CSV table of C-alpha atoms and ligand atoms in Angstrom, one decimal:
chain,number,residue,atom,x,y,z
A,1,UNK,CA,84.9,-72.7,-0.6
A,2,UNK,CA,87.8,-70.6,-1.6
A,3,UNK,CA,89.1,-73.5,-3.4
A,4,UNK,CA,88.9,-72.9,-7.0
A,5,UNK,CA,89.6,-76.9,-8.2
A,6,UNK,CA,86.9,-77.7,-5.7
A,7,UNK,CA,84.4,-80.5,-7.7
A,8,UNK,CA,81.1,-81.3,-5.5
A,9,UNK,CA,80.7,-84.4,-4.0
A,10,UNK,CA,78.2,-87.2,-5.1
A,11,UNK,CA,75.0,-86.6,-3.8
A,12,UNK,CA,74.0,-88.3,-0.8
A,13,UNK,CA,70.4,-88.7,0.6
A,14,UNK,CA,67.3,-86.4,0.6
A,15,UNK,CA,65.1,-89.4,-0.4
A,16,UNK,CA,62.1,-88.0,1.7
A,17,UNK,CA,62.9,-84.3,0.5
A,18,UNK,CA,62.7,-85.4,-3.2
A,19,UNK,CA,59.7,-87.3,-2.9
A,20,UNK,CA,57.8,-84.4,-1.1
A,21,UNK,CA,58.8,-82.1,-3.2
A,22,UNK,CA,57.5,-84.0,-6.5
A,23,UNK,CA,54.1,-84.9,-4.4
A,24,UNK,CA,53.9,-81.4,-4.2
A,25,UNK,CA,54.9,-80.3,-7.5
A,26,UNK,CA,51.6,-82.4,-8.7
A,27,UNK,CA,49.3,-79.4,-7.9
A,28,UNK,CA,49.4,-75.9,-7.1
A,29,UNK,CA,50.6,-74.7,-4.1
A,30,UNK,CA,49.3,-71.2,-3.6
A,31,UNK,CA,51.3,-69.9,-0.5
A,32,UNK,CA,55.2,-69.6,-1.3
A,33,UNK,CA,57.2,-72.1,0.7
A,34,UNK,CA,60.0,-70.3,3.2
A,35,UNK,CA,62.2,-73.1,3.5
A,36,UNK,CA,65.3,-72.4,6.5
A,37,UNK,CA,67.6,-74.7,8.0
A,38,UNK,CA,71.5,-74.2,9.8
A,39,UNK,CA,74.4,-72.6,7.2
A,40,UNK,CA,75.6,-75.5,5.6
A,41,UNK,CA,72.5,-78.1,6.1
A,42,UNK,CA,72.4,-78.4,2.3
A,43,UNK,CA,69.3,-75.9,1.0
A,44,UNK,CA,71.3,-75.1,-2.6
A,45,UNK,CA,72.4,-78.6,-3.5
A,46,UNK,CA,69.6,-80.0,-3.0
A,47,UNK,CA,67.5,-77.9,-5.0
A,48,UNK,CA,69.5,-77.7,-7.7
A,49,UNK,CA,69.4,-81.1,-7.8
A,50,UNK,CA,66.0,-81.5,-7.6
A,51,UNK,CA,65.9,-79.0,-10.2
A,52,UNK,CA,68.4,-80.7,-12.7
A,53,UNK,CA,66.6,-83.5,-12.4
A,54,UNK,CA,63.1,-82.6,-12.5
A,55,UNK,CA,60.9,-83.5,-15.6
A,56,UNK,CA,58.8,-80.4,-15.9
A,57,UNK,CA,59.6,-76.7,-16.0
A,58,UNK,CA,62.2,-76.1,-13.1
A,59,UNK,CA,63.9,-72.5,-12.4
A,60,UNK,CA,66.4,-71.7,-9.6
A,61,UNK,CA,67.5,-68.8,-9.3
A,62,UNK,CA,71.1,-68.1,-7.0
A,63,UNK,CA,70.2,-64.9,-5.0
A,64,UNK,CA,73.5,-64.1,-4.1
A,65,UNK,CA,75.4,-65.3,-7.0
A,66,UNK,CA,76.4,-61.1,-8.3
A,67,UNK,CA,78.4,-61.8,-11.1
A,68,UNK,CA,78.1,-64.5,-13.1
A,69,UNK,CA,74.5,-65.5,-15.0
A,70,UNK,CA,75.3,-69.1,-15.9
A,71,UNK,CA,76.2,-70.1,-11.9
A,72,UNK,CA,73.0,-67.8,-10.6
A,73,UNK,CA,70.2,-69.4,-12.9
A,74,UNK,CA,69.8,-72.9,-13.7
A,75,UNK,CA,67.1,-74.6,-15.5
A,76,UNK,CA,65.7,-78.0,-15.2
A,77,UNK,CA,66.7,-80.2,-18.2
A,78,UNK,CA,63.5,-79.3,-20.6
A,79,UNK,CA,63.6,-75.7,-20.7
A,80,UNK,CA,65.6,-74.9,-23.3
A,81,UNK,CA,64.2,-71.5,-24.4
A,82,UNK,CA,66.1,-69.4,-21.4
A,83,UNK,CA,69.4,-70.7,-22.3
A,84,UNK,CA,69.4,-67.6,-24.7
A,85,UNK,CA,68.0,-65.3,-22.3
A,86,UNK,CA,71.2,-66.0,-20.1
A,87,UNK,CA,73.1,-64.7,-22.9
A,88,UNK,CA,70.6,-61.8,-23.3
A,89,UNK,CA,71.1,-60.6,-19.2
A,90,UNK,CA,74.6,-61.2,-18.9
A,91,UNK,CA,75.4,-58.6,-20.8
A,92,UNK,CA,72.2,-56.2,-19.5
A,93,UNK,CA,72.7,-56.5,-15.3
A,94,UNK,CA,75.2,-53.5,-14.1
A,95,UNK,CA,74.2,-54.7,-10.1
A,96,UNK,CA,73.8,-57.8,-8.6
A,97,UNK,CA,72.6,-60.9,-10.8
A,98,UNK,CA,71.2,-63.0,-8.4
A,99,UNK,CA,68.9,-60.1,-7.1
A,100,UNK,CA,68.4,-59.3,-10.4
A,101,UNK,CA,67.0,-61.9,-11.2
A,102,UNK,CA,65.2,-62.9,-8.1
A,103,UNK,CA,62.8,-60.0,-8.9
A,104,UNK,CA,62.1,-60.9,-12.5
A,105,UNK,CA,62.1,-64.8,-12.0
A,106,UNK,CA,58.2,-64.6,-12.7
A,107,UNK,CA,59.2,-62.7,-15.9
A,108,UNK,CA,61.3,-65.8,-16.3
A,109,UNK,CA,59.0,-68.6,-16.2
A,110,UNK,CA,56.1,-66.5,-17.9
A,111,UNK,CA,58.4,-66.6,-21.0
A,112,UNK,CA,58.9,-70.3,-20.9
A,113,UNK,CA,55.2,-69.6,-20.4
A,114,UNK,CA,54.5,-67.6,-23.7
A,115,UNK,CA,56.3,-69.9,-26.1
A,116,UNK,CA,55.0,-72.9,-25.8
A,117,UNK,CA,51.9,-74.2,-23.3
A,118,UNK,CA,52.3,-74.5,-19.6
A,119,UNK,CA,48.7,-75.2,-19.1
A,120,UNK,CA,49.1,-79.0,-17.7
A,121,UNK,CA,52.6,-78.4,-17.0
A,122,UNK,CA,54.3,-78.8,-13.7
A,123,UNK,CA,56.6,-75.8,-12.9
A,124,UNK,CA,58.8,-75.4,-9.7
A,125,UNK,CA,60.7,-72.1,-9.1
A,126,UNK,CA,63.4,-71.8,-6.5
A,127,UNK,CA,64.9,-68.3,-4.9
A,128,UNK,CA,67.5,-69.4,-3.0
A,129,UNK,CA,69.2,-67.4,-0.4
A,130,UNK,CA,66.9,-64.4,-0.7
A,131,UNK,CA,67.5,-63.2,2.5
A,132,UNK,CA,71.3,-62.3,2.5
A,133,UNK,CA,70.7,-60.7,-1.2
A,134,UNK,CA,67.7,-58.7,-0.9
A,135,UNK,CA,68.1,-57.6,2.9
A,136,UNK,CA,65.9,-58.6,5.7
A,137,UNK,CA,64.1,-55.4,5.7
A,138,UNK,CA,62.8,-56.4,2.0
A,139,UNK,CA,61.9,-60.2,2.6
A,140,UNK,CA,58.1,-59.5,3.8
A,141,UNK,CA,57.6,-57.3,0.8
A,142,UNK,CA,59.1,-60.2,-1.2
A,143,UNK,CA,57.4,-63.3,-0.1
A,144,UNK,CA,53.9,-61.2,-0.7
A,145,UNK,CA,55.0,-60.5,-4.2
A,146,UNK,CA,55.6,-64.0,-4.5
A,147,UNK,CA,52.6,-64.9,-3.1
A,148,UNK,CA,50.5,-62.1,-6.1
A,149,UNK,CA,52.7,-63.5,-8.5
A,150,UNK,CA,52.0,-67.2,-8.0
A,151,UNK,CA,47.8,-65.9,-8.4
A,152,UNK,CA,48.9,-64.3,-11.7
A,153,UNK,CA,50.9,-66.6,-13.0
A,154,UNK,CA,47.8,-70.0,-12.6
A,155,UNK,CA,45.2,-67.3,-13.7
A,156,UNK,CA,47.2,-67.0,-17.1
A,157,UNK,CA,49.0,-70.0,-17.9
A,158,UNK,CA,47.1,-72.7,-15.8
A,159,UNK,CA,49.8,-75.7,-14.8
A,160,UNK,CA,49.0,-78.6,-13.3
A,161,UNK,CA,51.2,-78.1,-10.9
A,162,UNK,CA,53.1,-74.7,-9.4
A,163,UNK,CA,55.7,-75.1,-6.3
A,164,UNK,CA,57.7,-72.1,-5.6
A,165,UNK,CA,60.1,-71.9,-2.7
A,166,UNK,CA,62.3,-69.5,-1.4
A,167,UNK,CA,65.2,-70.1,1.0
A,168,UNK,CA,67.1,-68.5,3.7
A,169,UNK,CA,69.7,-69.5,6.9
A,170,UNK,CA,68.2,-66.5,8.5
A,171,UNK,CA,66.3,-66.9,12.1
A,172,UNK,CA,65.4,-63.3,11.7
A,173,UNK,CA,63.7,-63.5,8.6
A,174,UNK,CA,61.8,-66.7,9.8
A,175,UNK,CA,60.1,-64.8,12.1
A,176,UNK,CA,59.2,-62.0,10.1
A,177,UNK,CA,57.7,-64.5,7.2
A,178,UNK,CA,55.9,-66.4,9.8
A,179,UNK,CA,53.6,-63.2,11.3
A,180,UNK,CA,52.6,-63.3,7.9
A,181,UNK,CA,49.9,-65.5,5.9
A,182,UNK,CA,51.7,-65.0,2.8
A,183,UNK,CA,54.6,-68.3,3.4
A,184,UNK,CA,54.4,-71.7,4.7
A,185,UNK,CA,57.6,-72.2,6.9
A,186,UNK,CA,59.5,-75.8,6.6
A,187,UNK,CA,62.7,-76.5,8.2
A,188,UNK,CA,65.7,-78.4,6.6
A,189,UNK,CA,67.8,-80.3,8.9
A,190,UNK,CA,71.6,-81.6,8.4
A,191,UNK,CA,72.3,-85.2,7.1
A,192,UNK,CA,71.0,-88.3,9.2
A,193,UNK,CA,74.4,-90.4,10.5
A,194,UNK,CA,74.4,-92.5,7.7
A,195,UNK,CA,74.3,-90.3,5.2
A,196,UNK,CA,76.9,-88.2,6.6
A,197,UNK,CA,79.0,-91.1,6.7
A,198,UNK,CA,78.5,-92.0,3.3
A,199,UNK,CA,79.6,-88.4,2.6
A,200,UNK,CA,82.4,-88.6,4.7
A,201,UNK,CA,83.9,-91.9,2.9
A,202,UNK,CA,83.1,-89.9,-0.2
A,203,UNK,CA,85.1,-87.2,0.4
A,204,UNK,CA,88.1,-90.1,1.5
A,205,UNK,CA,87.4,-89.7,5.6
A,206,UNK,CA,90.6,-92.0,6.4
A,207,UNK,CA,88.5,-93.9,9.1
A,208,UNK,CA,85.0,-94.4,11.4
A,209,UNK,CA,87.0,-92.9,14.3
A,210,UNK,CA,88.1,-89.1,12.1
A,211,UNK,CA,84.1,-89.4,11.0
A,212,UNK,CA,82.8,-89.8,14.6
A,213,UNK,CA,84.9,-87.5,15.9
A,214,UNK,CA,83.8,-85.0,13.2
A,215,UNK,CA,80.1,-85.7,13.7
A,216,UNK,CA,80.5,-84.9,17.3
A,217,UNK,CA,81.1,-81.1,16.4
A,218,UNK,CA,79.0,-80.8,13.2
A,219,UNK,CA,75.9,-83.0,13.9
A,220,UNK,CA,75.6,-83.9,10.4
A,221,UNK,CA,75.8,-80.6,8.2
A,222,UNK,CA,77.1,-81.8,5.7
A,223,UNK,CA,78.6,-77.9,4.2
A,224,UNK,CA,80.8,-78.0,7.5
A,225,UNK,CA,82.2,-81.6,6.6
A,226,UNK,CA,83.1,-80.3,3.5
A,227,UNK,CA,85.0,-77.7,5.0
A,228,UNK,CA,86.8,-80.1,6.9
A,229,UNK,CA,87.6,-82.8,4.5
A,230,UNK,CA,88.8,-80.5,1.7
A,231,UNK,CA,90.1,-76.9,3.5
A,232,UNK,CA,91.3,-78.9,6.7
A,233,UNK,CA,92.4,-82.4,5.7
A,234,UNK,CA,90.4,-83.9,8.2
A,235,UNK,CA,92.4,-81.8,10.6
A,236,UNK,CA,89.5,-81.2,12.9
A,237,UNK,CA,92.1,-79.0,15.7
A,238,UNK,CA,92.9,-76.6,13.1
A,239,UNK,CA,89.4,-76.2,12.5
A,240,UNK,CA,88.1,-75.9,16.0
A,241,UNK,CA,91.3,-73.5,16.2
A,242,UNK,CA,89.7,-71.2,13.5
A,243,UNK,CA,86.3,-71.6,14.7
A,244,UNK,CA,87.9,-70.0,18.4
A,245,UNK,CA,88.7,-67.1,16.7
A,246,UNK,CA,85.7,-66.1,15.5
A,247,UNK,CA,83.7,-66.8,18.5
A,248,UNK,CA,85.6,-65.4,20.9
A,249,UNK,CA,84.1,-62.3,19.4
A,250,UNK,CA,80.7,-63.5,19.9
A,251,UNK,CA,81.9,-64.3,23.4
A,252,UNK,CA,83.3,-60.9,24.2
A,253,UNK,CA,80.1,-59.7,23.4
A,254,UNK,CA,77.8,-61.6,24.9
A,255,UNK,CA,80.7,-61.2,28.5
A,256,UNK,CA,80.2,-57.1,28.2
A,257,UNK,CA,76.3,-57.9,28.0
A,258,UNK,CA,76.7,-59.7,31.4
A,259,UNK,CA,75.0,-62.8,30.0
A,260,UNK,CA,77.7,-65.4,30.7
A,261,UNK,CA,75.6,-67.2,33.3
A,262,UNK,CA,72.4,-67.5,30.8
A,263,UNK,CA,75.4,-68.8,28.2
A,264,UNK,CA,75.7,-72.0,30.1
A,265,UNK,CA,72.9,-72.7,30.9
A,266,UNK,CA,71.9,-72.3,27.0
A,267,UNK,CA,74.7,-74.7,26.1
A,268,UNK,CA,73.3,-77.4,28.7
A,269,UNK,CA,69.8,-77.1,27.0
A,270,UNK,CA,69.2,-74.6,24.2
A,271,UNK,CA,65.6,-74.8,25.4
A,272,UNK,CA,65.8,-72.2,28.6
A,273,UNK,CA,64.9,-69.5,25.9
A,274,UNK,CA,61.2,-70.9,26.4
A,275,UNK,CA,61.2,-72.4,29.4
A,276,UNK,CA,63.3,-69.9,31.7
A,277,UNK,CA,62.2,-67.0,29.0
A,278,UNK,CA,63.2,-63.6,30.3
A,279,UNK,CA,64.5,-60.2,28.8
A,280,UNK,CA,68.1,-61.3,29.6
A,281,UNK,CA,67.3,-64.8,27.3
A,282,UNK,CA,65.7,-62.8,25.1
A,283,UNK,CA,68.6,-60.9,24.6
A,284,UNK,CA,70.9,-63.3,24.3
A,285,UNK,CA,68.9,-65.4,21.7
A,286,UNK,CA,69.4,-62.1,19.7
A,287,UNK,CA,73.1,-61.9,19.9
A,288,UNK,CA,72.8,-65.9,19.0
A,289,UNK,CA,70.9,-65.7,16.5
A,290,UNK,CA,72.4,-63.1,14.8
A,291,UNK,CA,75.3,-64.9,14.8
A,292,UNK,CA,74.0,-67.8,13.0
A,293,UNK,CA,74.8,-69.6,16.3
A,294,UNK,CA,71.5,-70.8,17.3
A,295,UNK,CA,68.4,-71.7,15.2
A,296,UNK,CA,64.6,-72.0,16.2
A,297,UNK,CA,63.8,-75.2,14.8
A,298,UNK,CA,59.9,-75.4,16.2
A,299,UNK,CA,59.0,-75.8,12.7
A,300,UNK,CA,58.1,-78.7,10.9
A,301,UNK,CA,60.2,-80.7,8.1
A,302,UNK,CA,59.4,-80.8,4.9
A,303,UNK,CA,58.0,-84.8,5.7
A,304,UNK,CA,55.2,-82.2,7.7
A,305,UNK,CA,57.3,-84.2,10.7
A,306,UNK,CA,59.6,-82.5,13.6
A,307,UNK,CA,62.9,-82.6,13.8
A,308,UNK,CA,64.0,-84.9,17.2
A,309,UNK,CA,65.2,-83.4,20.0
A,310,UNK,CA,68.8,-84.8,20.5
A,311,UNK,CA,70.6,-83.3,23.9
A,312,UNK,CA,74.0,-84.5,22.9
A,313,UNK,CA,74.3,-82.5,19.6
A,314,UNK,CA,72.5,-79.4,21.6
A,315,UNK,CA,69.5,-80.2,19.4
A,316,UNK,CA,66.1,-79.0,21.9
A,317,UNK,CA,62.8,-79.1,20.7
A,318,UNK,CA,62.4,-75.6,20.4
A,319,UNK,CA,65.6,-74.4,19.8
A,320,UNK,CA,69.4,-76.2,18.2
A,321,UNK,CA,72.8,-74.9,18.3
A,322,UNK,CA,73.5,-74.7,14.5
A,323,UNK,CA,76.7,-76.7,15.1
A,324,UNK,CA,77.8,-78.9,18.5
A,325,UNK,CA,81.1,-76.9,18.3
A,326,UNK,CA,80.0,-73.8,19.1
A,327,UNK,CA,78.8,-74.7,22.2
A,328,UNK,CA,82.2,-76.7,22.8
A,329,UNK,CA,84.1,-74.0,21.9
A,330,UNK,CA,81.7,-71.2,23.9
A,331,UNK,CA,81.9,-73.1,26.9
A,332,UNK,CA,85.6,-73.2,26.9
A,333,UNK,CA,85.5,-69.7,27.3
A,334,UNK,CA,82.8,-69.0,29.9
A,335,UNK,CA,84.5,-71.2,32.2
B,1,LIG,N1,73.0,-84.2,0.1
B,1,LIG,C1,74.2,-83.8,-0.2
B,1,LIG,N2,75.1,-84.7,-0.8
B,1,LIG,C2,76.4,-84.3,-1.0
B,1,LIG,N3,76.8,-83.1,-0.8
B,1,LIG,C3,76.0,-82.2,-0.2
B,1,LIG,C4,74.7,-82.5,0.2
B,1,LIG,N4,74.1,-81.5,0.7
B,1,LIG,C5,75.0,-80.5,0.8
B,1,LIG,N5,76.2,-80.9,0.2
B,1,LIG,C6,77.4,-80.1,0.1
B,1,LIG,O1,77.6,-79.4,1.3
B,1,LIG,C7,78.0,-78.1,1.0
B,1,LIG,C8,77.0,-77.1,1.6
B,1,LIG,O2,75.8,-77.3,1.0
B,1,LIG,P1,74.8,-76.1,0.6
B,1,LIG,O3,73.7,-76.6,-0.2
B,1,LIG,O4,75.6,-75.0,0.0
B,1,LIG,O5,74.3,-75.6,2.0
B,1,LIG,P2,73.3,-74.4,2.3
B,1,LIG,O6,72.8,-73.9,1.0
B,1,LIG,O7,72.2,-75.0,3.2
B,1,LIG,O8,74.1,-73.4,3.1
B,1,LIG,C9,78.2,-78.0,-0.5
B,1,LIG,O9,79.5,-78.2,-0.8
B,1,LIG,C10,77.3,-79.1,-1.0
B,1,LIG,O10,77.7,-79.6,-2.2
B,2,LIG,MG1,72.9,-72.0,0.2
């Protein structure tokens, strides 16, 4: 956030995410979950919720967190005997500490494991942003080595129930995981309206008309709203301002490509990359993606639902803008 007095907002929502997640937690779910979903949608805060809350054995691990041990593990509130192992690693890890210990977080739980009976247990274990720490090149190898570990660790400690999940922003990775039978895929969207609002009065919105008007660029992420209430002052100009700047980039690129016309048509309906698929699509869903600009979103939610199509907030059925702005912004410059 760049903010250093920056306190989280109250927690809003997520109602259906929580209550999946503890119907799942009940048994053991052999595949690893990939869970992906737009920059910003609210993947970490909603897990280490559910994690701070949860009333069996609950590990998440903050991939990308390099320095700091106490802000890249957290425990749930019953663990109590990897509170001194935090002590142990801080001092141990000369590299990063979140991919430190994303590779050891079944060394983790099997010592939770060791002292004191699992069997009967239910254990969750999150890896969260594993993409952007380990590398895309490394995430098949990793989700396979979850997928051993999770064998291993039932055959030896037995739980009642075993959930582990590991998340990423990452339409590259996505695809990769999905070739495999190793993952099951789940999407996580942005806030419904009403939540967003709530967060929005939370974060002192001064009125309905600031929040509408915000919505209308983020479509509900809630990471993006942060942005704007505490970076921007609900300045939402100065934000669009900064967002021109980094786009224009994008836009430059995708101009030398020659793809402008296939631009606007992929702002009028993000969906042309399957229905009008060609190489030139294909090729600009690459430089889209890449950017974290557009998101395949053909996947279902973790309510085993899909996400709506909603053609105002450039939301297909296929395929999303991450944000309504970029398109905004993007089509200022192609025409
Ligand atoms: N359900 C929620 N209630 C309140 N704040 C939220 C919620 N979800 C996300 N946020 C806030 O939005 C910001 C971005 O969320 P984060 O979980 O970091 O997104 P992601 O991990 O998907 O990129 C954070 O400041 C977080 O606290
Ligand atoms: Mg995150």
């Amino acid at each position: 956030m760049g903010t250093s007095d920056f306190v989280e907002p109250r927690f809003v929502d997520r109602v259906v995410e929580f209550r999946v997640l503890e119907e799942l937690c009940s048994r053991v779910v052999a595949l690893p979950i990939f869970l992906y979903g737009p920059e910003g949608c609210g993947k970490s805060r909603l897990f280490r919720e559910f994690v701070a809350r949860f009333d069996g054995v609950g590990v998440y691990v903050d991939a990308l967190e390099r320095t700091r041990v106490d802000r890249a593990l957290f425990f749930s509130p019953v663990v109590s005997e990897l509170r001194e192992f935090v002590r142990v690693i801080a001092g141990a890890v000369s590299g990063s500490v979140g991919v430190y210990l994303a590779d050891r977080v079944f060394d983790l739980v099997s010592r939770v494991g060791v002292r004191r009976c699992i069997e009967g247990e239910r254990v969750v274990v999150v890896v969260d942003d594993v993409v952007r720490a380990i590398g895309v090149d490394q995430v098949e190898w990793y989700v396979k080595w979850l997928y051993e570990s999770i064998r291993k660790f039932v055959e030896e400690f037995h739980p009642r129930g075993l959930v582990v999940v590991a998340t990423t922003s990452e339409g590259v990775s996505r695809r990769l995981v999905s070739r495999h039978r190793h993952a099951v895929v789940y999407l996580l969207w942005n806030l419904d309206y009403d939540s967003f609002y709530e967060l929005a009065r939370e974060l002192g919105a001064p009125s309905r008309e600031v929040v509408d008007r915000v919505w209308e660029f983020v479509g509900g992420n809630p990471g993006r709203l942060v942005e704007i209430a505490s970076v921007f002052r609900w300045d939402v100009s100065s934000w669009i301002e900064l967002l021109r700047g980094r786009l224009f980039e994008v836009f430059r690129i995708v101009r030398s490509e020659d793809l402008v016309g296939e631009l606007l048509r992929v702002i009028e309906d993000p969906d042309v990359f399957i229905h009008e698929a060609s190489p030139r699509f294909e090729k600009l869903l690459s430089i889209l993606e890449e950017y974290n600009l557009v998101i395949y979103k053909y996947c279902m939610l973790l309510s085993r639902e899909y996400l709506r199509p909603c053609p105002e907030l450039g939301v297909g059925k296929y395929y999303a803008w991450q944000l309504p702005a970029y398109r905004v912004v993007l089509e200022e410059f192609a025409r």
